[in-house]
CSV table of C-alpha atoms in Angstrom, one decimal:
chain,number,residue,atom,x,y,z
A,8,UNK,CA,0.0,0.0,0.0
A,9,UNK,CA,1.3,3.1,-1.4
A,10,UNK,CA,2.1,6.4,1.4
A,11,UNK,CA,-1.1,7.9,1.7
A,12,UNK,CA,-0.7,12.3,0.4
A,13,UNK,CA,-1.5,14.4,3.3
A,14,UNK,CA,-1.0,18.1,3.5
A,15,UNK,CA,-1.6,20.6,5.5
A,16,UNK,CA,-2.8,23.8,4.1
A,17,UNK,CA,-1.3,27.6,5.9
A,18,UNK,CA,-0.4,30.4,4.8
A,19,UNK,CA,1.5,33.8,5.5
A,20,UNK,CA,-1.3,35.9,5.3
A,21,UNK,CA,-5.2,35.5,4.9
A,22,UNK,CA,-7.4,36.0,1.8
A,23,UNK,CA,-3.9,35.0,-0.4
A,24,UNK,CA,-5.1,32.0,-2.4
A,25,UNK,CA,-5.1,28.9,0.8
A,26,UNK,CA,-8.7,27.6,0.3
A,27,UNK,CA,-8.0,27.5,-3.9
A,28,UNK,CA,-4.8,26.1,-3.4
A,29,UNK,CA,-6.8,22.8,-0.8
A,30,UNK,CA,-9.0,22.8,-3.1
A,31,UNK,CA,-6.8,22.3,-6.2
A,32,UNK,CA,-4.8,19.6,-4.1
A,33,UNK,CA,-8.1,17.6,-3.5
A,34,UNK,CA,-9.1,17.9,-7.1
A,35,UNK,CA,-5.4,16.3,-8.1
A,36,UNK,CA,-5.9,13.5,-5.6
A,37,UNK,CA,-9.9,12.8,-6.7
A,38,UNK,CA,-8.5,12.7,-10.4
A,39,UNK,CA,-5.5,10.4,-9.6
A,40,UNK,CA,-7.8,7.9,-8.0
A,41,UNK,CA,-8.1,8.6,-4.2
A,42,UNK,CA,-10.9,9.3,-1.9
A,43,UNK,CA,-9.3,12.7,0.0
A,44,UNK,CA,-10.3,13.7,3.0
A,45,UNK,CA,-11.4,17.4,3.3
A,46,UNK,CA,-11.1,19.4,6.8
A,47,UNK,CA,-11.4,22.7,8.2
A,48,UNK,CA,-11.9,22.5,11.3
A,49,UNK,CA,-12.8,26.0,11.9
A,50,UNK,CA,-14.0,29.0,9.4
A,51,UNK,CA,-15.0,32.6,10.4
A,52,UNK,CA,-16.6,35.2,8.5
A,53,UNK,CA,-19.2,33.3,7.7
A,54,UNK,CA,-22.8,34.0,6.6
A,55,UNK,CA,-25.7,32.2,8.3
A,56,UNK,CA,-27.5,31.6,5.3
A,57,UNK,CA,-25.1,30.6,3.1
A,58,UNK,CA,-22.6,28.2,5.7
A,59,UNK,CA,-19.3,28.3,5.7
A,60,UNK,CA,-18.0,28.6,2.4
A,61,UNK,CA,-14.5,27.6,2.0
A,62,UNK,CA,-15.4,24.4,3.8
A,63,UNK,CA,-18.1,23.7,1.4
A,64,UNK,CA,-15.8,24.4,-1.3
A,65,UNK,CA,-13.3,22.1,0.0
A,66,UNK,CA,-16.3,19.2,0.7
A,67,UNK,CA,-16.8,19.3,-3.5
A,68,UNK,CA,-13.3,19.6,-4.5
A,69,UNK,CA,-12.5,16.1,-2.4
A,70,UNK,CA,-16.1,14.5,-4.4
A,71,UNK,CA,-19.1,15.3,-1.9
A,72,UNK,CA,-18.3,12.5,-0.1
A,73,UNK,CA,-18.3,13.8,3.6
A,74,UNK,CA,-21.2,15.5,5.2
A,75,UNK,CA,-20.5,19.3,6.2
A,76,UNK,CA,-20.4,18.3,9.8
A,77,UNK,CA,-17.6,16.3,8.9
A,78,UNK,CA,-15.5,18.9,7.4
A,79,UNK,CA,-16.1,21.8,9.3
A,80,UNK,CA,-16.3,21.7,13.1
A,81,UNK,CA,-17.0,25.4,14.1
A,82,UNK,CA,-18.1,28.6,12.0
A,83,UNK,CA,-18.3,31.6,13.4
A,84,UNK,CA,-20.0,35.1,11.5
A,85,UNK,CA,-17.6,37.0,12.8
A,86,UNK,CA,-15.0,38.1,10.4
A,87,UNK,CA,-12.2,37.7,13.0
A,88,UNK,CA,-9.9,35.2,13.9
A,89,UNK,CA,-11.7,32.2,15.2
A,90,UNK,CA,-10.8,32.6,18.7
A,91,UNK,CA,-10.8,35.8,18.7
A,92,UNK,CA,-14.8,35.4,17.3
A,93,UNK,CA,-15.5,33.0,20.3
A,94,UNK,CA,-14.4,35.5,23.0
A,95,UNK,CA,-17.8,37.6,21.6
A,96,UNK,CA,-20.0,34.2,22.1
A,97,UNK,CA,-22.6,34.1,24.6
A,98,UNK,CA,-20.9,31.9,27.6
A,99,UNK,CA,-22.3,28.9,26.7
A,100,UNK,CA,-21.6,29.2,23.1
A,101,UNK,CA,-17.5,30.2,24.0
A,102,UNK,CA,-17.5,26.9,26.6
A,103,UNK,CA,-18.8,24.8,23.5
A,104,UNK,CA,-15.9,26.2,21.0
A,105,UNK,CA,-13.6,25.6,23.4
A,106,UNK,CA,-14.3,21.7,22.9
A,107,UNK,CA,-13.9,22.0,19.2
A,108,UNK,CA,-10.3,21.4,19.8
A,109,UNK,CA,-10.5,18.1,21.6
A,110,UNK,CA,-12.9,16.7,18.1
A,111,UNK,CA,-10.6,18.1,15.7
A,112,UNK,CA,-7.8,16.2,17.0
A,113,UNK,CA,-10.0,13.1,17.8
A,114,UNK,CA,-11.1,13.4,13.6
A,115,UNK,CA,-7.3,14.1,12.6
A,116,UNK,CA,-5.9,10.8,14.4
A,117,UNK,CA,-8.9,9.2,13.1
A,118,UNK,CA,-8.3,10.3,9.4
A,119,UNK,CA,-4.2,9.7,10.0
A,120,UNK,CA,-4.2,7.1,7.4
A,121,UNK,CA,-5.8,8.5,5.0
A,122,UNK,CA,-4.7,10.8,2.0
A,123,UNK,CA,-6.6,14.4,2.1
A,124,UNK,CA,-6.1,17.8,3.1
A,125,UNK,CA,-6.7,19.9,6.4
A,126,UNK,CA,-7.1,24.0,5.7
A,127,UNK,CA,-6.0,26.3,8.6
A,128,UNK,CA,-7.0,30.0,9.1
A,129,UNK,CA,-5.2,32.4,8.4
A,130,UNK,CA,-1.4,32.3,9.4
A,131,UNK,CA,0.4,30.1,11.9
A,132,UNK,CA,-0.3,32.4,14.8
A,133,UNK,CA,-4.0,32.8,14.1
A,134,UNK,CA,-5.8,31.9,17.6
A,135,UNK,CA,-8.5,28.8,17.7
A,136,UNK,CA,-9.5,29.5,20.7
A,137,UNK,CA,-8.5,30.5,24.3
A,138,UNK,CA,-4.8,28.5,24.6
A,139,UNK,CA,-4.0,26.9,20.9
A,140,UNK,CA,-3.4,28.7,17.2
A,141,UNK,CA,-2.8,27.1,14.2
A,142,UNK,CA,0.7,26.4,14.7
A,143,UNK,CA,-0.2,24.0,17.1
A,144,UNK,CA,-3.1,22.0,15.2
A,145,UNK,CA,-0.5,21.6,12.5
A,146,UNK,CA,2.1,20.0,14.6
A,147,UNK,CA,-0.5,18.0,16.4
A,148,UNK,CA,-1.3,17.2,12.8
A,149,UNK,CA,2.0,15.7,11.7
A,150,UNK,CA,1.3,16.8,8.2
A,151,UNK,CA,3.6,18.1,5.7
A,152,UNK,CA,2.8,22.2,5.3
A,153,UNK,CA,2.2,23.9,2.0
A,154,UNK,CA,2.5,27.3,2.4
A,155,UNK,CA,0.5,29.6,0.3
A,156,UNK,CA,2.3,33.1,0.1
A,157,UNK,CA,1.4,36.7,-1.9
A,158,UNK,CA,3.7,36.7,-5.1
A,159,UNK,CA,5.2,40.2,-4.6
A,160,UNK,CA,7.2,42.7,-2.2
A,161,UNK,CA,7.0,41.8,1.2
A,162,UNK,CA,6.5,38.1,0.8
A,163,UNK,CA,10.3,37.4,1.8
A,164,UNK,CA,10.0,38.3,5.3
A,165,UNK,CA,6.5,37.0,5.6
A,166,UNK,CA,7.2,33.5,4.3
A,167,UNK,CA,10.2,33.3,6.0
A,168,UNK,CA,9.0,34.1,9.5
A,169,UNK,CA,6.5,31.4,8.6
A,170,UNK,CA,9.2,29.1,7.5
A,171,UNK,CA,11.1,29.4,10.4
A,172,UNK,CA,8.3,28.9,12.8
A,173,UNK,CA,7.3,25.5,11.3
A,174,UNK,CA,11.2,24.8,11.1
A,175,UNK,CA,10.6,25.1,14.8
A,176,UNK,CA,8.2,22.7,16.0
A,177,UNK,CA,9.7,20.0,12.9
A,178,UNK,CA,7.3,20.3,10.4
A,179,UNK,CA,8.3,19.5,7.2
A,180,UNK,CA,7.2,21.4,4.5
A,181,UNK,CA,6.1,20.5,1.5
A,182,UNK,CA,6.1,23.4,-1.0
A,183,UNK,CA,5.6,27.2,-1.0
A,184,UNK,CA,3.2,28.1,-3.1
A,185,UNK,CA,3.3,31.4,-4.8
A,186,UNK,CA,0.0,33.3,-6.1
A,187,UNK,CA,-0.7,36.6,-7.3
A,188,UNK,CA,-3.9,37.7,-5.7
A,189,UNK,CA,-4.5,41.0,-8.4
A,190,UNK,CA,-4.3,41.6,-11.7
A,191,UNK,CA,-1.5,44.3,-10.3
A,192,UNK,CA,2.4,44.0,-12.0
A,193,UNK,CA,4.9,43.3,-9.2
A,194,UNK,CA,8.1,43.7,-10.1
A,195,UNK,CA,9.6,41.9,-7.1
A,196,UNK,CA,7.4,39.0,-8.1
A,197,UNK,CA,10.5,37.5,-10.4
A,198,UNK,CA,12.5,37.3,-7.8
A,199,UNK,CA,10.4,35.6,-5.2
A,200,UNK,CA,11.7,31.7,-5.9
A,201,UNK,CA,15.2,32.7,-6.2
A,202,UNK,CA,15.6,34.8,-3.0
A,203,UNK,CA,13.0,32.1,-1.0
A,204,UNK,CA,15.6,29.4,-2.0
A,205,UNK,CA,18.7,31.2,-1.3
A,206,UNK,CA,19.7,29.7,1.9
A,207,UNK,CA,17.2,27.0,1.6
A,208,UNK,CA,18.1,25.1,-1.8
A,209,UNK,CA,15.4,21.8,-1.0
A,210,UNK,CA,12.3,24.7,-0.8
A,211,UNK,CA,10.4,23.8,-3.4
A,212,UNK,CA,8.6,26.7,-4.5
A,213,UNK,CA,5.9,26.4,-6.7
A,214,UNK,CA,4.1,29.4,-9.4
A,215,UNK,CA,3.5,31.7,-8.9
A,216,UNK,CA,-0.1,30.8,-10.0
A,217,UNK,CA,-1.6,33.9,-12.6
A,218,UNK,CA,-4.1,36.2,-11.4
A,219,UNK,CA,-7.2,35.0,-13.4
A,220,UNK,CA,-10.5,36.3,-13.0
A,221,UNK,CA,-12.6,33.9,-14.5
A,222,UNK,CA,-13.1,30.9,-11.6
A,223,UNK,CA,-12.9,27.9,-14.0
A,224,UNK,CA,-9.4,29.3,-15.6
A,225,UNK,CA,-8.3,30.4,-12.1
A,226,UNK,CA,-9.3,26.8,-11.1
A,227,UNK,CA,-6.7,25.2,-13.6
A,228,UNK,CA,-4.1,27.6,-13.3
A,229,UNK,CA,-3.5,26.0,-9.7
A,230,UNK,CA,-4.1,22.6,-10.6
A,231,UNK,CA,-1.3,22.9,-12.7
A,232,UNK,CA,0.2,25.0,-10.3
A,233,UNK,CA,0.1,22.5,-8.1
A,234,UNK,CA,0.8,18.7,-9.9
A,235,UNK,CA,3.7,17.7,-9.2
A,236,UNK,CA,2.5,17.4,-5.5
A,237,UNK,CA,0.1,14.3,-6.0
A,238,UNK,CA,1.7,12.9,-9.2
Protein backbone atom coordinates (compact mmCIF):
# COMPACT_ATOMS: atom_id res chain seq x y z
CA UNK A 1 0.00 0.00 0.00
CA UNK A 2 1.34 3.07 -1.37
CA UNK A 3 2.07 6.36 1.43
CA UNK A 4 -1.13 7.89 1.65
CA UNK A 5 -0.71 12.33 0.37
CA UNK A 6 -1.52 14.43 3.30
CA UNK A 7 -0.97 18.06 3.53
CA UNK A 8 -1.61 20.55 5.49
CA UNK A 9 -2.75 23.84 4.08
CA UNK A 10 -1.29 27.64 5.90
CA UNK A 11 -0.40 30.42 4.80
CA UNK A 12 1.49 33.78 5.50
CA UNK A 13 -1.29 35.90 5.33
CA UNK A 14 -5.21 35.47 4.90
CA UNK A 15 -7.43 36.03 1.78
CA UNK A 16 -3.91 34.99 -0.38
CA UNK A 17 -5.15 32.00 -2.38
CA UNK A 18 -5.10 28.87 0.76
CA UNK A 19 -8.71 27.59 0.27
CA UNK A 20 -8.05 27.51 -3.95
CA UNK A 21 -4.76 26.05 -3.39
CA UNK A 22 -6.82 22.85 -0.75
CA UNK A 23 -9.00 22.80 -3.10
CA UNK A 24 -6.81 22.26 -6.24
CA UNK A 25 -4.82 19.59 -4.13
CA UNK A 26 -8.10 17.59 -3.50
CA UNK A 27 -9.09 17.95 -7.14
CA UNK A 28 -5.44 16.33 -8.15
CA UNK A 29 -5.94 13.55 -5.57
CA UNK A 30 -9.90 12.77 -6.74
CA UNK A 31 -8.50 12.73 -10.42
CA UNK A 32 -5.55 10.38 -9.58
CA UNK A 33 -7.82 7.89 -8.03
CA UNK A 34 -8.10 8.64 -4.18
CA UNK A 35 -10.85 9.34 -1.90
CA UNK A 36 -9.35 12.66 -0.03
CA UNK A 37 -10.25 13.74 3.01
CA UNK A 38 -11.42 17.38 3.34
CA UNK A 39 -11.06 19.35 6.76
CA UNK A 40 -11.36 22.69 8.16
CA UNK A 41 -11.89 22.53 11.32
CA UNK A 42 -12.80 26.02 11.95
CA UNK A 43 -13.98 28.95 9.39
CA UNK A 44 -14.96 32.61 10.40
CA UNK A 45 -16.63 35.22 8.54
CA UNK A 46 -19.23 33.33 7.72
CA UNK A 47 -22.81 33.99 6.61
CA UNK A 48 -25.71 32.22 8.27
CA UNK A 49 -27.45 31.60 5.25
CA UNK A 50 -25.11 30.59 3.10
CA UNK A 51 -22.57 28.18 5.75
CA UNK A 52 -19.29 28.34 5.74
CA UNK A 53 -17.99 28.63 2.39
CA UNK A 54 -14.54 27.56 2.04
CA UNK A 55 -15.37 24.40 3.84
CA UNK A 56 -18.14 23.73 1.35
CA UNK A 57 -15.81 24.41 -1.33
CA UNK A 58 -13.35 22.08 0.04
CA UNK A 59 -16.34 19.17 0.72
CA UNK A 60 -16.83 19.33 -3.45
CA UNK A 61 -13.29 19.58 -4.54
CA UNK A 62 -12.51 16.11 -2.42
CA UNK A 63 -16.15 14.47 -4.40
CA UNK A 64 -19.08 15.30 -1.85
CA UNK A 65 -18.35 12.52 -0.15
CA UNK A 66 -18.32 13.83 3.62
CA UNK A 67 -21.15 15.48 5.15
CA UNK A 68 -20.46 19.31 6.18
CA UNK A 69 -20.41 18.30 9.80
CA UNK A 70 -17.57 16.28 8.88
CA UNK A 71 -15.49 18.90 7.36
CA UNK A 72 -16.11 21.84 9.27
CA UNK A 73 -16.29 21.71 13.08
CA UNK A 74 -16.97 25.42 14.06
CA UNK A 75 -18.13 28.57 11.96
CA UNK A 76 -18.28 31.63 13.38
CA UNK A 77 -20.03 35.05 11.54
CA UNK A 78 -17.64 36.98 12.84
CA UNK A 79 -14.96 38.06 10.39
CA UNK A 80 -12.20 37.73 13.03
CA UNK A 81 -9.93 35.23 13.90
CA UNK A 82 -11.69 32.22 15.15
CA UNK A 83 -10.75 32.61 18.70
CA UNK A 84 -10.78 35.76 18.70
CA UNK A 85 -14.76 35.41 17.35
CA UNK A 86 -15.48 33.02 20.28
CA UNK A 87 -14.38 35.50 22.99
CA UNK A 88 -17.81 37.61 21.60
CA UNK A 89 -20.03 34.16 22.11
CA UNK A 90 -22.56 34.08 24.57
CA UNK A 91 -20.91 31.87 27.64
CA UNK A 92 -22.27 28.88 26.68
CA UNK A 93 -21.58 29.24 23.12
CA UNK A 94 -17.50 30.23 24.00
CA UNK A 95 -17.47 26.91 26.56
CA UNK A 96 -18.82 24.84 23.55
CA UNK A 97 -15.86 26.23 20.96
CA UNK A 98 -13.65 25.57 23.43
CA UNK A 99 -14.27 21.74 22.91
CA UNK A 100 -13.86 21.98 19.22
CA UNK A 101 -10.30 21.40 19.76
CA UNK A 102 -10.54 18.10 21.63
CA UNK A 103 -12.89 16.71 18.08
CA UNK A 104 -10.63 18.13 15.65
CA UNK A 105 -7.77 16.21 17.05
CA UNK A 106 -9.95 13.11 17.79
CA UNK A 107 -11.15 13.42 13.64
CA UNK A 108 -7.33 14.07 12.60
CA UNK A 109 -5.86 10.77 14.37
CA UNK A 110 -8.94 9.19 13.13
CA UNK A 111 -8.35 10.31 9.39
CA UNK A 112 -4.22 9.73 9.99
CA UNK A 113 -4.22 7.06 7.41
CA UNK A 114 -5.80 8.51 5.02
CA UNK A 115 -4.74 10.83 2.01
CA UNK A 116 -6.59 14.41 2.07
CA UNK A 117 -6.09 17.82 3.09
CA UNK A 118 -6.65 19.94 6.38
CA UNK A 119 -7.10 23.97 5.65
CA UNK A 120 -5.98 26.26 8.56
CA UNK A 121 -7.04 29.96 9.09
CA UNK A 122 -5.18 32.44 8.41
CA UNK A 123 -1.41 32.27 9.45
CA UNK A 124 0.37 30.14 11.91
CA UNK A 125 -0.29 32.40 14.83
CA UNK A 126 -4.00 32.79 14.14
CA UNK A 127 -5.77 31.92 17.56
CA UNK A 128 -8.45 28.77 17.68
CA UNK A 129 -9.50 29.49 20.70
CA UNK A 130 -8.50 30.47 24.33
CA UNK A 131 -4.81 28.53 24.57
CA UNK A 132 -3.96 26.86 20.92
CA UNK A 133 -3.35 28.71 17.22
CA UNK A 134 -2.85 27.10 14.15
CA UNK A 135 0.71 26.38 14.73
CA UNK A 136 -0.20 23.96 17.14
CA UNK A 137 -3.08 21.96 15.25
CA UNK A 138 -0.45 21.61 12.53
CA UNK A 139 2.12 20.05 14.63
CA UNK A 140 -0.51 17.96 16.39
CA UNK A 141 -1.26 17.16 12.82
CA UNK A 142 1.95 15.70 11.70
CA UNK A 143 1.33 16.83 8.16
CA UNK A 144 3.59 18.11 5.69
CA UNK A 145 2.76 22.18 5.27
CA UNK A 146 2.16 23.86 1.99
CA UNK A 147 2.49 27.26 2.40
CA UNK A 148 0.53 29.57 0.30
CA UNK A 149 2.27 33.09 0.08
CA UNK A 150 1.37 36.75 -1.93
CA UNK A 151 3.72 36.66 -5.11
CA UNK A 152 5.16 40.21 -4.57
CA UNK A 153 7.17 42.71 -2.23
CA UNK A 154 7.01 41.83 1.20
CA UNK A 155 6.51 38.09 0.82
CA UNK A 156 10.27 37.38 1.76
CA UNK A 157 9.95 38.32 5.31
CA UNK A 158 6.54 37.02 5.64
CA UNK A 159 7.21 33.52 4.35
CA UNK A 160 10.17 33.33 6.00
CA UNK A 161 9.02 34.05 9.47
CA UNK A 162 6.52 31.37 8.56
CA UNK A 163 9.19 29.11 7.49
CA UNK A 164 11.11 29.41 10.37
CA UNK A 165 8.26 28.93 12.77
CA UNK A 166 7.29 25.45 11.30
CA UNK A 167 11.22 24.77 11.10
CA UNK A 168 10.56 25.12 14.76
CA UNK A 169 8.15 22.65 15.98
CA UNK A 170 9.67 19.97 12.93
CA UNK A 171 7.29 20.33 10.42
CA UNK A 172 8.34 19.51 7.20
CA UNK A 173 7.21 21.44 4.46
CA UNK A 174 6.11 20.47 1.46
CA UNK A 175 6.06 23.35 -1.00
CA UNK A 176 5.61 27.23 -1.02
CA UNK A 177 3.22 28.07 -3.10
CA UNK A 178 3.31 31.38 -4.76
CA UNK A 179 -0.04 33.29 -6.11
CA UNK A 180 -0.72 36.58 -7.33
CA UNK A 181 -3.93 37.68 -5.65
CA UNK A 182 -4.55 41.02 -8.38
CA UNK A 183 -4.29 41.65 -11.68
CA UNK A 184 -1.48 44.30 -10.34
CA UNK A 185 2.35 44.04 -12.01
CA UNK A 186 4.88 43.28 -9.22
CA UNK A 187 8.13 43.70 -10.11
CA UNK A 188 9.58 41.90 -7.06
CA UNK A 189 7.44 39.00 -8.13
CA UNK A 190 10.47 37.48 -10.36
CA UNK A 191 12.47 37.34 -7.76
CA UNK A 192 10.43 35.63 -5.21
CA UNK A 193 11.71 31.69 -5.92
CA UNK A 194 15.16 32.67 -6.16
CA UNK A 195 15.59 34.79 -3.01
CA UNK A 196 12.98 32.06 -1.02
CA UNK A 197 15.60 29.40 -1.97
CA UNK A 198 18.68 31.18 -1.29
CA UNK A 199 19.68 29.66 1.93
CA UNK A 200 17.18 26.97 1.58
CA UNK A 201 18.12 25.09 -1.84
CA UNK A 202 15.38 21.85 -1.05
CA UNK A 203 12.33 24.69 -0.76
CA UNK A 204 10.43 23.79 -3.41
CA UNK A 205 8.58 26.68 -4.54
CA UNK A 206 5.89 26.44 -6.67
CA UNK A 207 4.14 29.38 -9.40
CA UNK A 208 3.53 31.71 -8.91
CA UNK A 209 -0.12 30.80 -10.05
CA UNK A 210 -1.64 33.95 -12.61
CA UNK A 211 -4.07 36.17 -11.36
CA UNK A 212 -7.21 35.01 -13.43
CA UNK A 213 -10.55 36.32 -13.02
CA UNK A 214 -12.60 33.92 -14.53
CA UNK A 215 -13.14 30.93 -11.58
CA UNK A 216 -12.93 27.95 -13.98
CA UNK A 217 -9.43 29.32 -15.58
CA UNK A 218 -8.28 30.37 -12.11
CA UNK A 219 -9.28 26.79 -11.10
CA UNK A 220 -6.69 25.20 -13.63
CA UNK A 221 -4.08 27.55 -13.26
CA UNK A 222 -3.54 26.02 -9.69
CA UNK A 223 -4.15 22.64 -10.58
CA UNK A 224 -1.32 22.94 -12.71
CA UNK A 225 0.22 24.96 -10.32
CA UNK A 226 0.14 22.45 -8.10
CA UNK A 227 0.79 18.71 -9.92
CA UNK A 228 3.74 17.67 -9.22
CA UNK A 229 2.52 17.36 -5.54
CA UNK A 230 0.07 14.32 -6.00
CA UNK A 231 1.73 12.86 -9.24
Amino acid sequence: MSKPLRYFVTATDTGVGKTQVSCALLRLMATAGLRPFAFKPYESGVDERMGPADAVALQRAAGSWQPLDQVNLASLAAPLAPGVAARALAPAQHRRHQQVWGRATKALSQLRRASGVVEGAGGLRVPLDDTHEVLDLIAISRMSAVVVARAGLGTLNHTRLTLDALERRRVPVAAVVLVHSARRADPSAATNPAELRRGAPHLLVLGPVPYVARPAARARAFDQALRSLVE
